[in-house]
JSON list of C-alpha atoms in Angstrom, two decimals:
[
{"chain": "A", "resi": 1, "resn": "UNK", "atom": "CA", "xyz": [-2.89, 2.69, 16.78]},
{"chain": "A", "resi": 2, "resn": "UNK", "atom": "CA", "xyz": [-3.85, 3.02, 20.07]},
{"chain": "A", "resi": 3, "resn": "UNK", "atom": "CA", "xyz": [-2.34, 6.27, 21.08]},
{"chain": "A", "resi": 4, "resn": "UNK", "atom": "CA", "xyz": [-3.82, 9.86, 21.04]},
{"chain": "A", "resi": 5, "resn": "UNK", "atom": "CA", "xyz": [-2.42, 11.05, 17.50]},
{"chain": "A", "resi": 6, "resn": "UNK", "atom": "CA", "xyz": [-2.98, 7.25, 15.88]},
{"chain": "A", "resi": 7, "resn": "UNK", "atom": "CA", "xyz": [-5.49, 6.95, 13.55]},
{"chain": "A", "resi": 8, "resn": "UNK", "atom": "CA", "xyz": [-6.78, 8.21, 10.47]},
{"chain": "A", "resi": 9, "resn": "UNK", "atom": "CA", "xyz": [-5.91, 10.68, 8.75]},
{"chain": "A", "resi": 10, "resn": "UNK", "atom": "CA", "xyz": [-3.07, 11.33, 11.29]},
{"chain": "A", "resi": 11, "resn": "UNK", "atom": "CA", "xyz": [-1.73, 8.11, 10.15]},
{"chain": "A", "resi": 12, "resn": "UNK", "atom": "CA", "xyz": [-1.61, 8.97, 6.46]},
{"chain": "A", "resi": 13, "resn": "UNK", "atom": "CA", "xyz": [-0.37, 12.47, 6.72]},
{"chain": "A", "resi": 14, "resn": "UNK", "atom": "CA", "xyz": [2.70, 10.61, 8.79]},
{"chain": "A", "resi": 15, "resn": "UNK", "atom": "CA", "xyz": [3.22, 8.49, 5.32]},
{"chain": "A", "resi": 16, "resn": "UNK", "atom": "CA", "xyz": [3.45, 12.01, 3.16]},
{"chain": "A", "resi": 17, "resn": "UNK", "atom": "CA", "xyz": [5.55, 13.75, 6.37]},
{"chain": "A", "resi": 18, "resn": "UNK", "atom": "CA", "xyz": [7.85, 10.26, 5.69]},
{"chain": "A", "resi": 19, "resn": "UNK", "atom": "CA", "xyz": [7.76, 10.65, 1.49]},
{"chain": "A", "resi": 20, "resn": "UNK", "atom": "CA", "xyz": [8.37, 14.17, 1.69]},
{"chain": "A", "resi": 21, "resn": "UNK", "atom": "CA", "xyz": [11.66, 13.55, 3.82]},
{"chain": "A", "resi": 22, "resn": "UNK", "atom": "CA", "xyz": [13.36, 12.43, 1.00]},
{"chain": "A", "resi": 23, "resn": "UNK", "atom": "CA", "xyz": [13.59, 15.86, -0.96]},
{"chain": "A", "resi": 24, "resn": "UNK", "atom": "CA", "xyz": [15.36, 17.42, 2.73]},
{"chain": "A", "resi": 25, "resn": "UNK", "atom": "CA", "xyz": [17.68, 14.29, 2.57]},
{"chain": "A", "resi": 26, "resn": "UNK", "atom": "CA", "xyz": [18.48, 14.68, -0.80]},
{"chain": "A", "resi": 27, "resn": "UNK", "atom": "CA", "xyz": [19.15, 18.52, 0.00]},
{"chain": "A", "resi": 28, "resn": "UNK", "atom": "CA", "xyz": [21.68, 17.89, 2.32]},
{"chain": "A", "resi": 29, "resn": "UNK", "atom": "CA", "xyz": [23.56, 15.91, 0.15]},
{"chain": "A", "resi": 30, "resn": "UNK", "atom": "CA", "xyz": [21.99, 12.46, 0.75]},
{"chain": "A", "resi": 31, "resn": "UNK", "atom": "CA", "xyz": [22.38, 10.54, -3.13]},
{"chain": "A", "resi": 32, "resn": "UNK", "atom": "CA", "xyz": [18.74, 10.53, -3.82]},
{"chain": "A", "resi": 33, "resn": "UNK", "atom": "CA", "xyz": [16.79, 9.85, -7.31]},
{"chain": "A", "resi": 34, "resn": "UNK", "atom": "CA", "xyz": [13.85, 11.84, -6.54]},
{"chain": "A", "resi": 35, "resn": "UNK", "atom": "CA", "xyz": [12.21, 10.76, -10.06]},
{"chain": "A", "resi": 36, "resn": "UNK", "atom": "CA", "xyz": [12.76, 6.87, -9.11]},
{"chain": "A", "resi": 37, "resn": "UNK", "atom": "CA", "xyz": [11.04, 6.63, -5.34]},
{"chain": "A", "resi": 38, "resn": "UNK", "atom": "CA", "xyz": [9.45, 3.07, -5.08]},
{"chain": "A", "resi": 39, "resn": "UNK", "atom": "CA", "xyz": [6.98, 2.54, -2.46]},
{"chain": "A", "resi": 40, "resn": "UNK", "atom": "CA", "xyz": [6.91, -0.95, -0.79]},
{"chain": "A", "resi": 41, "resn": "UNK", "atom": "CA", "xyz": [4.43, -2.30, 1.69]},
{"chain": "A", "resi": 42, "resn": "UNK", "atom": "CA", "xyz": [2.74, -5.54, 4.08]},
{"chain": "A", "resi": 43, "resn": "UNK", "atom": "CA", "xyz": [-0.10, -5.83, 4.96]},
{"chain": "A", "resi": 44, "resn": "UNK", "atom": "CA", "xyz": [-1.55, -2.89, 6.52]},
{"chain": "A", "resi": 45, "resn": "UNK", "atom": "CA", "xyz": [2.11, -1.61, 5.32]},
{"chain": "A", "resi": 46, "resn": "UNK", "atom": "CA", "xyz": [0.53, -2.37, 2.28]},
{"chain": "A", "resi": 47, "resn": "UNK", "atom": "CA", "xyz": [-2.33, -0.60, 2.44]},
{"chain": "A", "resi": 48, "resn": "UNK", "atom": "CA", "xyz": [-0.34, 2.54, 3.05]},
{"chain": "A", "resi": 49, "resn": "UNK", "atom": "CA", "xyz": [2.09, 2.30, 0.75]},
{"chain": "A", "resi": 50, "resn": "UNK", "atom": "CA", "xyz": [-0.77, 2.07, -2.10]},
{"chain": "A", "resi": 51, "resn": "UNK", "atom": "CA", "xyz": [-2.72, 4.96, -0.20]},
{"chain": "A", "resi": 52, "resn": "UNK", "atom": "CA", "xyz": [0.63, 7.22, -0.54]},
{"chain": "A", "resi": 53, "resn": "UNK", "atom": "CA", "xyz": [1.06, 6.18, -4.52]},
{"chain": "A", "resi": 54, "resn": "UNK", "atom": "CA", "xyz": [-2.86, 8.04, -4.76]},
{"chain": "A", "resi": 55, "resn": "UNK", "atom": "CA", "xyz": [-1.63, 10.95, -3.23]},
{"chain": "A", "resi": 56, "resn": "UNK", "atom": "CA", "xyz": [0.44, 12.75, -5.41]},
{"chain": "A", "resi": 57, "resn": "UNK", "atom": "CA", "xyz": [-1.28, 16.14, -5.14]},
{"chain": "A", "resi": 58, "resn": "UNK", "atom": "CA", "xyz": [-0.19, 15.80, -1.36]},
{"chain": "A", "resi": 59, "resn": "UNK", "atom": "CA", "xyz": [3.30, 15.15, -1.77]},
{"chain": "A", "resi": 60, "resn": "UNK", "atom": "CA", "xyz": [6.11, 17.51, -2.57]},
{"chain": "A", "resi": 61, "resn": "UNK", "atom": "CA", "xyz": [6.61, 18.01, -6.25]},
{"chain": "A", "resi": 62, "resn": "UNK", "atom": "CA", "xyz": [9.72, 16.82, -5.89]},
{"chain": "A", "resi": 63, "resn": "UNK", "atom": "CA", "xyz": [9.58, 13.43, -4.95]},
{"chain": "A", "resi": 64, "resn": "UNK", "atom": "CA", "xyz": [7.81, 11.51, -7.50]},
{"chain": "A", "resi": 65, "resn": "UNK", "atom": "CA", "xyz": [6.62, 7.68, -6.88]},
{"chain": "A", "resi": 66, "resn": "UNK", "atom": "CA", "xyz": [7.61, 5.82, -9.77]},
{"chain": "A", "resi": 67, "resn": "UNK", "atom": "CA", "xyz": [6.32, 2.29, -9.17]},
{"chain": "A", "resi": 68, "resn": "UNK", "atom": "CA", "xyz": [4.02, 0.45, -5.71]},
{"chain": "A", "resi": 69, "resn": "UNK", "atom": "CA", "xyz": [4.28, -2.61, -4.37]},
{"chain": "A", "resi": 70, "resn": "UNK", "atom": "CA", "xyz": [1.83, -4.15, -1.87]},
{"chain": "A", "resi": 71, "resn": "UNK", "atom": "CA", "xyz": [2.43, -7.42, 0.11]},
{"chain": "A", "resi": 72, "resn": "UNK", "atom": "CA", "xyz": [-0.80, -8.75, 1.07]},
{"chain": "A", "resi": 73, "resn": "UNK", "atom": "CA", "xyz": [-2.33, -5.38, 0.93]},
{"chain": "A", "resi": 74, "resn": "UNK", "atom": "CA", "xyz": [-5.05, -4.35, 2.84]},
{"chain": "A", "resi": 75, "resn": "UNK", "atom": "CA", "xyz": [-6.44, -2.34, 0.05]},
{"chain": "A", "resi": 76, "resn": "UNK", "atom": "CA", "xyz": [-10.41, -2.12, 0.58]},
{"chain": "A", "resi": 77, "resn": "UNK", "atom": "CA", "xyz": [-10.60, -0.89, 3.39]},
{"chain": "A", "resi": 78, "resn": "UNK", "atom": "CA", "xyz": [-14.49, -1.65, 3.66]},
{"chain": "A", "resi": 79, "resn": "UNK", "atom": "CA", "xyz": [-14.03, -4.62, 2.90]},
{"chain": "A", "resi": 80, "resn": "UNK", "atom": "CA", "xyz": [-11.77, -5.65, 5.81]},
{"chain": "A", "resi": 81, "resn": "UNK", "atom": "CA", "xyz": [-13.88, -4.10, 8.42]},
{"chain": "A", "resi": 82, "resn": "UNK", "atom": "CA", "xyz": [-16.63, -6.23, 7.09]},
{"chain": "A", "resi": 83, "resn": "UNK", "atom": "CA", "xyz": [-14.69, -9.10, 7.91]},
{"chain": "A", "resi": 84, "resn": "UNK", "atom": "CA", "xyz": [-13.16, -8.05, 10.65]},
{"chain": "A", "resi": 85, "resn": "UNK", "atom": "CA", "xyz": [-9.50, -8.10, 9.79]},
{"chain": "A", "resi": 86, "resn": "UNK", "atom": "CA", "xyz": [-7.01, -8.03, 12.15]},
{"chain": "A", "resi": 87, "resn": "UNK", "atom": "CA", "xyz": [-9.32, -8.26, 15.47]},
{"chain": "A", "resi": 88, "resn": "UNK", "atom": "CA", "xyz": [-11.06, -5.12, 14.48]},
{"chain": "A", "resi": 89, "resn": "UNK", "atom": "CA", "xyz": [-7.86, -3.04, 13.46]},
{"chain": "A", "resi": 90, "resn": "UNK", "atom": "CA", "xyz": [-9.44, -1.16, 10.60]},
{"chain": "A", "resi": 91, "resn": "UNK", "atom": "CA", "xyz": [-12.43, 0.03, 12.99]},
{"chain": "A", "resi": 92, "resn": "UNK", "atom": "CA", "xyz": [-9.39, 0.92, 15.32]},
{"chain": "A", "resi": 93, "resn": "UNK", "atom": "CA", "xyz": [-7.67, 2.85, 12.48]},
{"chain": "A", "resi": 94, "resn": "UNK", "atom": "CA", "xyz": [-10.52, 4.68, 11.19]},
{"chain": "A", "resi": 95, "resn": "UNK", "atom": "CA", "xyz": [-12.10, 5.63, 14.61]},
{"chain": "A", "resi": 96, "resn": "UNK", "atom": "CA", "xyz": [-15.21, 7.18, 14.91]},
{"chain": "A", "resi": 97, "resn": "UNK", "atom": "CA", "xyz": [-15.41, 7.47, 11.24]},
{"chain": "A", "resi": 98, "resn": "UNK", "atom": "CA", "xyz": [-16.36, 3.62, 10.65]},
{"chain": "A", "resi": 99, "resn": "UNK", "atom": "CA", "xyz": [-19.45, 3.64, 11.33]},
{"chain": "A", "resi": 100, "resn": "UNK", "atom": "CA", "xyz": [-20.41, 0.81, 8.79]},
{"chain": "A", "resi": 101, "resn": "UNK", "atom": "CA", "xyz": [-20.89, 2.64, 5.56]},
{"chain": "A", "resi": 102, "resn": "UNK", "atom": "CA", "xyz": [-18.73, 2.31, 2.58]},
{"chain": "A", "resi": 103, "resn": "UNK", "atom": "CA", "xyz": [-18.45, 6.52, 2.19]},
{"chain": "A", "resi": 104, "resn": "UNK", "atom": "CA", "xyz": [-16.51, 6.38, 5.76]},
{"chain": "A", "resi": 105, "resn": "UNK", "atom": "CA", "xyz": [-13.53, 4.70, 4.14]},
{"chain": "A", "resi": 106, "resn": "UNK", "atom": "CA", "xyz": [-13.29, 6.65, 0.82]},
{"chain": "A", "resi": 107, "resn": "UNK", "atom": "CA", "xyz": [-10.65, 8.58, 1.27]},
{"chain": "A", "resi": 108, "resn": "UNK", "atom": "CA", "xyz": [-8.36, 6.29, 3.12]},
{"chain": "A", "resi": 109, "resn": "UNK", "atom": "CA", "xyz": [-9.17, 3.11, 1.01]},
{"chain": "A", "resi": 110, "resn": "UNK", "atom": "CA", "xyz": [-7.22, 2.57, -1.81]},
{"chain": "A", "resi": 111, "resn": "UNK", "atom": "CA", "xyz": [-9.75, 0.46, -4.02]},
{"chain": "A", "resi": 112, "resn": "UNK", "atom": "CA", "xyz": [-11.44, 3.80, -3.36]},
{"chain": "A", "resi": 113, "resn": "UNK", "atom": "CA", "xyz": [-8.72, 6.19, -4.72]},
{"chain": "A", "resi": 114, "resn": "UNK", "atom": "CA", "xyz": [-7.77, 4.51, -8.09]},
{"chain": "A", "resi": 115, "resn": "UNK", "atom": "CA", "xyz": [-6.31, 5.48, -10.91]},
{"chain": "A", "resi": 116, "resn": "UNK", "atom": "CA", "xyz": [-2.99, 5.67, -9.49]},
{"chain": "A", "resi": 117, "resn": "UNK", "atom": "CA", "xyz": [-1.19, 5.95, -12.84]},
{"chain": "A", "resi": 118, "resn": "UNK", "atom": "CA", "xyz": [1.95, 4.64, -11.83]},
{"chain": "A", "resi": 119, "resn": "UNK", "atom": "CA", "xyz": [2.53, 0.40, -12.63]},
{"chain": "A", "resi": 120, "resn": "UNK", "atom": "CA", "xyz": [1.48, -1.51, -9.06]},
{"chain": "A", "resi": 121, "resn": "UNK", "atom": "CA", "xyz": [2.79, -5.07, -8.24]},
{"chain": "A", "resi": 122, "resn": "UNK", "atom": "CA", "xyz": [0.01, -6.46, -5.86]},
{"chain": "A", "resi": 123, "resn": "UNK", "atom": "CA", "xyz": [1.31, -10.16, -4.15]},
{"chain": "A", "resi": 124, "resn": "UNK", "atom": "CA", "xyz": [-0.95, -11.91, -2.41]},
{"chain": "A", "resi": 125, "resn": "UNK", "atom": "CA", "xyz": [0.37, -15.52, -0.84]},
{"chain": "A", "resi": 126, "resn": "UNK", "atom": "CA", "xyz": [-2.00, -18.64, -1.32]},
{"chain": "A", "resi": 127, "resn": "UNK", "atom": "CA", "xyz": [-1.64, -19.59, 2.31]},
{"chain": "A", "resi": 128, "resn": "UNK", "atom": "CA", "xyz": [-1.83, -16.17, 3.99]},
{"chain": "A", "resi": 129, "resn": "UNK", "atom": "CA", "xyz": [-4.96, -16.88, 6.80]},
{"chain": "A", "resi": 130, "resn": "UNK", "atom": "CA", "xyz": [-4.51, -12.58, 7.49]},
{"chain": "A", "resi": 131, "resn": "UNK", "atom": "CA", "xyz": [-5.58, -10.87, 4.09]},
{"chain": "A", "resi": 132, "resn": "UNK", "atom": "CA", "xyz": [-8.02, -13.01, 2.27]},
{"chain": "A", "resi": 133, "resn": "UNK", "atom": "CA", "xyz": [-7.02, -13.56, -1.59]},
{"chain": "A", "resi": 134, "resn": "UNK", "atom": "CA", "xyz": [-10.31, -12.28, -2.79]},
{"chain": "A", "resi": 135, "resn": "UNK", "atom": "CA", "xyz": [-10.14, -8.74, -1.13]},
{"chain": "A", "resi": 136, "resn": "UNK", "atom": "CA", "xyz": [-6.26, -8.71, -3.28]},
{"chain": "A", "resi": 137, "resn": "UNK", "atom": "CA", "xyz": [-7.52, -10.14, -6.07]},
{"chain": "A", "resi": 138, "resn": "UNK", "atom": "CA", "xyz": [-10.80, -7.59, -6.20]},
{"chain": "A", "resi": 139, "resn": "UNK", "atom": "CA", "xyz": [-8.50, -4.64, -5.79]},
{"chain": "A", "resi": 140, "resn": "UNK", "atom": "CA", "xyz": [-6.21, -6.40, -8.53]},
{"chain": "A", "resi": 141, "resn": "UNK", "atom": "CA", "xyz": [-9.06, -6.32, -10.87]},
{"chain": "A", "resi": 142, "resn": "UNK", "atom": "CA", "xyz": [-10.41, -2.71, -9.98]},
{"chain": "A", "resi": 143, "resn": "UNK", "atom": "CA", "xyz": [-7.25, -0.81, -10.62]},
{"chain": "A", "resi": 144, "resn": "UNK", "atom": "CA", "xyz": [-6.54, -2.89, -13.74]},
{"chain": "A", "resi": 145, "resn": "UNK", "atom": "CA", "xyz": [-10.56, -1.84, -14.38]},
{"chain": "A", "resi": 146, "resn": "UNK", "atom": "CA", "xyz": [-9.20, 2.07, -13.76]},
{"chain": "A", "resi": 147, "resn": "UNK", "atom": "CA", "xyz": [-6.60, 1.53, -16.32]},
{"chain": "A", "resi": 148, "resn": "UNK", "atom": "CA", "xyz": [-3.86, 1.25, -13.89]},
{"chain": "A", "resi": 149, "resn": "UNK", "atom": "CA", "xyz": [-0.83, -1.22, -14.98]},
{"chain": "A", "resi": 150, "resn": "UNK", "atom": "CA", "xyz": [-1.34, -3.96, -12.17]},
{"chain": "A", "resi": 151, "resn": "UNK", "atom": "CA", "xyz": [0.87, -7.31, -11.67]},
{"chain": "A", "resi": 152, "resn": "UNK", "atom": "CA", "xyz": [-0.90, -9.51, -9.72]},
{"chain": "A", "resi": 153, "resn": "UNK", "atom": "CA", "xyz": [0.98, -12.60, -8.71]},
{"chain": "A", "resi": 154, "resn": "UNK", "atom": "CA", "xyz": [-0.50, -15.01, -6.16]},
{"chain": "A", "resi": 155, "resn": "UNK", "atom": "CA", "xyz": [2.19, -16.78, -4.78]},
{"chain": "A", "resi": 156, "resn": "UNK", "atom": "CA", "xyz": [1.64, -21.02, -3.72]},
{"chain": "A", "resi": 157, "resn": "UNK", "atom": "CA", "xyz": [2.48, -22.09, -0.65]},
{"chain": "A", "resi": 158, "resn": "UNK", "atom": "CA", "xyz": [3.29, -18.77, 1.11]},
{"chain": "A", "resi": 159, "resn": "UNK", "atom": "CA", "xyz": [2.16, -17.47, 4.38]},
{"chain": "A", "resi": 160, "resn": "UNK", "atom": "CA", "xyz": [1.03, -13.92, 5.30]},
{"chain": "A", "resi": 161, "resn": "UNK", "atom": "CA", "xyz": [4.62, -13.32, 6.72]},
{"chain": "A", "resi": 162, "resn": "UNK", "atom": "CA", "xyz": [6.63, -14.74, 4.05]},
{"chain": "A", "resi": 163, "resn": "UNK", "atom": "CA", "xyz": [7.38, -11.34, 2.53]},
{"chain": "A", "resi": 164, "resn": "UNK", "atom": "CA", "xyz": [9.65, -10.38, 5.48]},
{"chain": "A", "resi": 165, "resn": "UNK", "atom": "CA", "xyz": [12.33, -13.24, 4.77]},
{"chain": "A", "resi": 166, "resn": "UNK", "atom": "CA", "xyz": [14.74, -11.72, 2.80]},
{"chain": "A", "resi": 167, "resn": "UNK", "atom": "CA", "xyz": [15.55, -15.14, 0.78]},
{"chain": "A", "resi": 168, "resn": "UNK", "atom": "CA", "xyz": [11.75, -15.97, 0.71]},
{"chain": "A", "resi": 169, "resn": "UNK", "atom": "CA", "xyz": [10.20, -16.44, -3.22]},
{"chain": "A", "resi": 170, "resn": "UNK", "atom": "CA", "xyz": [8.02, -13.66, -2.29]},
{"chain": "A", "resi": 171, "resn": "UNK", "atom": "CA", "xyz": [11.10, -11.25, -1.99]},
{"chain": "A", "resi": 172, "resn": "UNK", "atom": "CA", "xyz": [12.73, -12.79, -4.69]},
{"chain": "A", "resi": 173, "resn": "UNK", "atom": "CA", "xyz": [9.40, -11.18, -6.80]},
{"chain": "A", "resi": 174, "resn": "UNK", "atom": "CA", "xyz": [9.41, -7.79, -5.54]},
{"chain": "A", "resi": 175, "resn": "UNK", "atom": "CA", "xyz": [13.26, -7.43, -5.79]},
{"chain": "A", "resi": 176, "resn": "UNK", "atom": "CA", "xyz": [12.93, -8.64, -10.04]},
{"chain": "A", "resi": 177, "resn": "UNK", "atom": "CA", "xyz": [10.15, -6.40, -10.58]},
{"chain": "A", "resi": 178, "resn": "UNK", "atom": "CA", "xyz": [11.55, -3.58, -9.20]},
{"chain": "A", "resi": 179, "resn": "UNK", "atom": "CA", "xyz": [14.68, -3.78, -11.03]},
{"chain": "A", "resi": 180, "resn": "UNK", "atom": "CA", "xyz": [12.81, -4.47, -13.89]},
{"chain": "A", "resi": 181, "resn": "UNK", "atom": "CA", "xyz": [10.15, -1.32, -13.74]},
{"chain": "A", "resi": 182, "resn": "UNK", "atom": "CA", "xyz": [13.48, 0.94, -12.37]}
]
């Protein structure tokens, strides 16, 4: 954000450009299992790593997304420019498309976008004053609505950053349920 080619959808097409790196990595001889790509995200990090799990028409065929994690997600994107979210950073994102109405959001929002058919954890820490727990938890219970396979795990006593500490609880999480789903 903030400079001339931030934004939506510049932002987003960035993720895919980024996803669909893997399949020239793996091409040069980079040890690469294409079929087992998870996609892990914070916080607005979050919000694009669910965004690029709904976009498999976009990607290469090659890479396939096998499992999503988001880490206090910002995952309705309406919702957090109703509230204002990070100082205004969704209005910032979207540009002049936010102008207030749900519609603006639908295609970069990823309450908007399910099914994802592929299993999402969704973490969501009791203490976190950045992401509200009912904007997760809403999104939890829409994709599980959409007959997505959704673990939703609110974590006590952790803060909006606590997903960054590698010995944190709330890495410990993400790190068991991705070797369990891969």
């Amino acid at each position: 954000l903030g400079i001339p080619d931030g934004g939506w959808p510049l932002t987003g097409e960035d993720v895919i450009r980024g996803i669909d790196y893997l399949s020239s990595l793996a091409a040069k001889g980079t040890d690469l299992d294409l079929e087992r790509i998870a996609v892990v995200g914070h916080s607005a990090g979050g919000h694009l790593a669910l965004w690029a799990a709904a976009q498999e028409r976009r990607r290469s065929p090659e890479v396939r997304i096998k499992a999503v994690v988001g880490e206090a997600p910002v995952a309705d994107l309406y919702g957090a420019f109703e509230k204002g979210l990070g100082r205004g950073a969704v209005a910032e994102l979207m540009g002049d498309v936010a102008n207030g109405t749900p519609e603006c959001f639908s295609q970069a929002s990823p309450i908007d976008l399910l099914p994802f058919g592929i299993p999402q954890l969704v973490l969501q820490g009791t203490d976190d004053d950045a992401v509200p727990l009912e904007l997760t938890q809403a999104y939890a219970v829409a994709a599980r609505a959409a007959g997505d396979s959704v673990e939703f795990k609110e974590l006590p006593d952790t803060d909006h950053m606590a997903f960054l500490h590698p010995e944190s609880t709330a890495h410990a999480t993400v790190r068991a349920w991705l070797g369990k789903i891969l």
